[in-house]
mmCIF file of C-alpha atoms in Angstrom:
data_model
loop_
_atom_site.group_PDB
_atom_site.id
_atom_site.type_symbol
_atom_site.label_atom_id
_atom_site.label_comp_id
_atom_site.label_asym_id
_atom_site.label_seq_id
_atom_site.Cartn_x
_atom_site.Cartn_y
_atom_site.Cartn_z
ATOM 1 C CA MET A 1 -14.829 42.650 73.297
ATOM 2 C CA LYS A 2 -15.173 40.273 70.468
ATOM 3 C CA ILE A 3 -13.022 40.278 67.192
ATOM 4 C CA ILE A 4 -14.653 38.280 64.166
ATOM 5 C CA LEU A 5 -12.824 36.627 61.908
ATOM 6 C CA PHE A 6 -14.067 35.896 58.754
ATOM 7 C CA LEU A 7 -12.491 33.235 56.884
ATOM 8 C CA PHE A 8 -12.753 32.998 52.950
ATOM 9 C CA ILE A 9 -11.521 29.978 51.840
ATOM 10 C CA THR A 10 -11.337 29.826 47.970
ATOM 11 C CA PHE A 11 -10.843 25.634 45.925
ATOM 12 C CA THR A 12 -9.215 25.557 43.628
ATOM 13 C CA GLY A 13 -10.428 22.424 41.769
ATOM 14 C CA PHE A 14 -8.700 20.932 38.464
ATOM 15 C CA SER A 15 -10.965 18.963 36.236
ATOM 16 C CA GLN A 16 -11.458 17.184 32.663
ATOM 17 C CA SER A 17 -13.882 17.346 30.916
ATOM 18 C CA LEU A 18 -15.278 14.622 28.254
ATOM 19 C CA HIS A 19 -15.334 16.485 24.631
ATOM 20 C CA HIS A 20 -15.574 14.867 21.585
ATOM 21 C CA GLN A 21 -13.859 11.594 22.984
ATOM 22 C CA MET A 22 -15.011 8.128 22.751
ATOM 23 C CA LEU A 23 -16.001 5.827 25.455
ATOM 24 C CA SER A 24 -15.546 1.575 23.559
ATOM 25 C CA SER A 25 -15.109 -1.988 24.658
ATOM 26 C CA GLN A 26 -13.533 -4.652 22.549
ATOM 27 C CA GLY A 27 -14.620 -8.195 21.940
ATOM 28 C CA MET A 28 -12.936 -10.999 19.314
ATOM 29 C CA SER A 29 -15.092 -13.884 17.838
ATOM 30 C CA THR A 30 -14.376 -16.418 15.350
ATOM 31 C CA THR A 31 -16.186 -16.743 11.830
ATOM 32 C CA ALA A 32 -17.140 -20.337 10.465
ATOM 33 C CA GLY A 33 -15.164 -19.731 7.489
ATOM 34 C CA GLY A 34 -12.415 -19.276 10.871
ATOM 35 C CA PHE A 35 -11.408 -15.094 10.729
ATOM 36 C CA LYS A 36 -10.938 -13.763 13.791
ATOM 37 C CA VAL A 37 -12.918 -10.540 14.073
ATOM 38 C CA SER A 38 -12.265 -7.700 16.614
ATOM 39 C CA GLN A 39 -14.428 -4.696 16.688
ATOM 40 C CA THR A 40 -14.209 -1.602 18.953
ATOM 41 C CA ILE A 41 -18.147 -0.476 19.600
ATOM 42 C CA GLY A 42 -18.198 3.210 19.919
ATOM 43 C CA GLN A 43 -15.523 2.562 16.769
ATOM 44 C CA LEU A 44 -16.419 4.467 13.027
ATOM 45 C CA SER A 45 -15.470 0.744 11.010
ATOM 46 C CA VAL A 46 -17.729 -1.651 10.258
ATOM 47 C CA THR A 47 -15.504 -3.881 9.503
ATOM 48 C CA GLY A 48 -13.410 -5.698 12.127
ATOM 49 C CA ASN A 49 -10.138 -6.291 11.530
ATOM 50 C CA TYR A 50 -8.929 -9.457 9.190
ATOM 51 C CA ARG A 51 -5.508 -11.967 9.896
ATOM 52 C CA GLY A 52 -4.412 -13.517 7.166
ATOM 53 C CA SER A 53 -2.212 -16.519 6.713
ATOM 54 C CA ASP A 54 0.898 -13.515 6.392
ATOM 55 C CA VAL A 55 -0.969 -10.050 7.907
ATOM 56 C CA ILE A 56 -3.262 -8.369 9.514
ATOM 57 C CA VAL A 57 -5.349 -5.731 9.097
ATOM 58 C CA GLY A 58 -6.856 -3.437 11.865
ATOM 59 C CA GLN A 59 -9.298 -0.402 11.402
ATOM 60 C CA GLY A 60 -10.599 1.366 13.558
ATOM 61 C CA PHE A 61 -9.099 4.341 16.321
ATOM 62 C CA GLN A 62 -8.916 1.805 19.431
ATOM 63 C CA GLN A 63 -6.480 -1.490 18.949
ATOM 64 C CA SER A 64 -5.529 -3.946 20.992
ATOM 65 C CA SER A 65 -2.528 -3.574 23.201
ATOM 66 C CA MET A 66 -2.395 -7.539 22.409
ATOM 67 C CA MET A 67 -2.603 -7.298 18.610
ATOM 68 C CA LYS A 68 0.682 -8.429 16.901
ATOM 69 C CA THR A 69 2.359 -6.823 14.015
ATOM 70 C CA VAL A 70 2.815 -9.336 11.175
ATOM 71 C CA LYS A 71 4.995 -8.175 8.426
ATOM 72 C CA ALA A 72 4.836 -9.978 4.799
ATOM 73 C CA PRO A 73 8.490 -10.481 3.487
ATOM 74 C CA VAL A 74 9.694 -7.993 1.038
ATOM 75 C CA ILE A 75 10.621 -9.883 -1.575
ATOM 76 C CA THR A 76 13.129 -7.536 -3.931
ATOM 77 C CA ILE A 77 13.534 -8.229 -7.849
ATOM 78 C CA THR A 78 16.220 -6.431 -9.666
ATOM 79 C CA THR A 79 15.086 -6.241 -13.206
ATOM 80 C CA THR A 80 16.884 -5.265 -15.977
ATOM 81 C CA THR A 81 15.797 -3.616 -19.080
ATOM 82 C CA TYR A 82 18.217 -4.070 -22.607
ATOM 83 C CA PRO A 83 17.909 -3.159 -25.720
ATOM 84 C CA ASN A 84 17.319 1.126 -24.659
ATOM 85 C CA PRO A 85 16.992 2.521 -27.009
ATOM 86 C CA PHE A 86 14.737 -0.392 -28.856
ATOM 87 C CA VAL A 87 13.924 -0.258 -32.422
ATOM 88 C CA ASP A 88 11.495 -4.064 -32.108
ATOM 89 C CA GLN A 89 11.521 -5.692 -28.880
ATOM 90 C CA ILE A 90 12.614 -5.166 -25.150
ATOM 91 C CA ASN A 91 13.722 -8.044 -22.878
ATOM 92 C CA PHE A 92 13.124 -7.271 -19.313
ATOM 93 C CA GLU A 93 15.608 -9.209 -17.125
ATOM 94 C CA PHE A 94 13.999 -10.441 -13.745
ATOM 95 C CA SER A 95 16.618 -12.021 -10.159
ATOM 96 C CA SER A 96 13.981 -14.485 -9.662
ATOM 97 C CA VAL A 97 11.408 -15.569 -11.303
ATOM 98 C CA ILE A 98 8.018 -13.723 -11.117
ATOM 99 C CA SER A 99 4.854 -16.535 -10.908
ATOM 100 C CA GLY A 100 1.773 -15.619 -12.730
ATOM 101 C CA PRO A 101 0.787 -13.169 -15.847
ATOM 102 C CA ILE A 102 3.160 -9.784 -15.781
ATOM 103 C CA LYS A 103 1.012 -7.100 -17.186
ATOM 104 C CA PHE A 104 3.282 -5.140 -19.183
ATOM 105 C CA SER A 105 1.891 -0.842 -20.232
ATOM 106 C CA LEU A 106 3.581 1.494 -22.731
ATOM 107 C CA TYR A 107 2.902 4.679 -21.722
ATOM 108 C CA ASP A 108 3.619 8.065 -24.540
ATOM 109 C CA VAL A 109 5.035 10.838 -22.919
ATOM 110 C CA MET A 110 1.595 12.896 -22.937
ATOM 111 C CA GLY A 111 0.649 9.775 -20.672
ATOM 112 C CA ARG A 112 -1.564 7.740 -23.007
ATOM 113 C CA LEU A 113 -1.570 3.794 -23.594
ATOM 114 C CA VAL A 114 0.286 3.056 -26.134
ATOM 115 C CA ALA A 115 0.214 -0.595 -26.412
ATOM 116 C CA PHE A 116 -0.834 -3.335 -23.613
ATOM 117 C CA GLN A 117 0.334 -7.079 -23.269
ATOM 118 C CA GLU A 118 -0.512 -9.196 -20.583
ATOM 119 C CA LYS A 119 1.923 -12.558 -20.152
ATOM 120 C CA PRO A 120 3.663 -15.181 -18.362
ATOM 121 C CA ALA A 121 7.829 -14.823 -18.814
ATOM 122 C CA ASN A 122 9.844 -17.564 -19.819
ATOM 123 C CA ASP A 123 12.047 -18.319 -16.755
ATOM 124 C CA THR A 124 13.178 -14.925 -15.505
ATOM 125 C CA VAL A 125 13.078 -12.840 -19.218
ATOM 126 C CA LEU A 126 9.913 -11.273 -20.553
ATOM 127 C CA THR A 127 10.217 -10.643 -24.351
ATOM 128 C CA ILE A 128 8.276 -8.191 -25.644
ATOM 129 C CA ASN A 129 7.920 -7.830 -29.838
ATOM 130 C CA GLU A 130 6.304 -6.059 -32.287
ATOM 131 C CA LEU A 131 5.902 -3.007 -31.052
ATOM 132 C CA SER A 132 5.373 -1.354 -34.193
ATOM 133 C CA LEU A 133 5.859 2.617 -32.371
ATOM 134 C CA SER A 134 7.143 6.345 -33.879
ATOM 135 C CA GLU A 135 10.851 7.227 -32.370
ATOM 136 C CA GLY A 136 10.566 9.271 -28.759
ATOM 137 C CA VAL A 137 10.534 9.157 -25.130
ATOM 138 C CA TYR A 138 8.030 6.194 -23.633
ATOM 139 C CA PHE A 139 7.337 5.041 -20.346
ATOM 140 C CA VAL A 140 6.909 1.060 -19.186
ATOM 141 C CA LYS A 141 4.768 -0.154 -16.339
ATOM 142 C CA LEU A 142 5.381 -3.935 -15.106
ATOM 143 C CA SER A 143 2.810 -5.207 -12.587
ATOM 144 C CA ALA A 144 2.598 -8.465 -11.129
ATOM 145 C CA LYS A 145 1.325 -10.341 -7.816
ATOM 146 C CA ASN A 146 3.416 -8.576 -5.464
ATOM 147 C CA TYR A 147 5.708 -6.901 -8.161
ATOM 148 C CA ASN A 148 5.712 -3.411 -9.342
ATOM 149 C CA TYR A 149 8.399 -1.871 -11.632
ATOM 150 C CA SER A 150 8.346 1.108 -13.867
ATOM 151 C CA THR A 151 11.437 3.102 -15.721
ATOM 152 C CA ASN A 152 11.755 4.728 -19.759
ATOM 153 C CA LEU A 153 13.102 3.341 -23.119
ATOM 154 C CA LEU A 154 13.628 4.954 -26.550
ATOM 155 C CA LYS A 155 12.227 3.853 -29.366
ATOM 156 C CA SER A 156 14.454 4.933 -32.371
ATOM 157 C CA LYS A 157 14.856 3.356 -36.206
#
């Protein structure tokens, strides 16, 4: 008697399917102006990377692992506002000199711009005067290169 043995062998395999994946390559070039541009083929960005004297801007989904992250130094400037409440003149005193012009914007409680001036600070003090406003609460915003400050003020008679 012959025995016929049937073996059913089942192979189970695991595989990974590529679905919405990106195959890409990277390269770097230098422009005539000395800017280094690194671009990944296949990414959505078309502007590349920018490296300034103190910052690197990397765009797109995939960045080189060799890229260093350079953080801009954080400079904290303390601002003192006086007098508050004010009558016709406001002073802003800074802990260090702010270079360039400072933009002064004053808003009422409804968010409407009621006063705007752009002027340089004298040493470490910025003085805003000739504000003919009605009594109430106002919000002030100061902005300059590498400097932003906001606070609320009370106008009295």
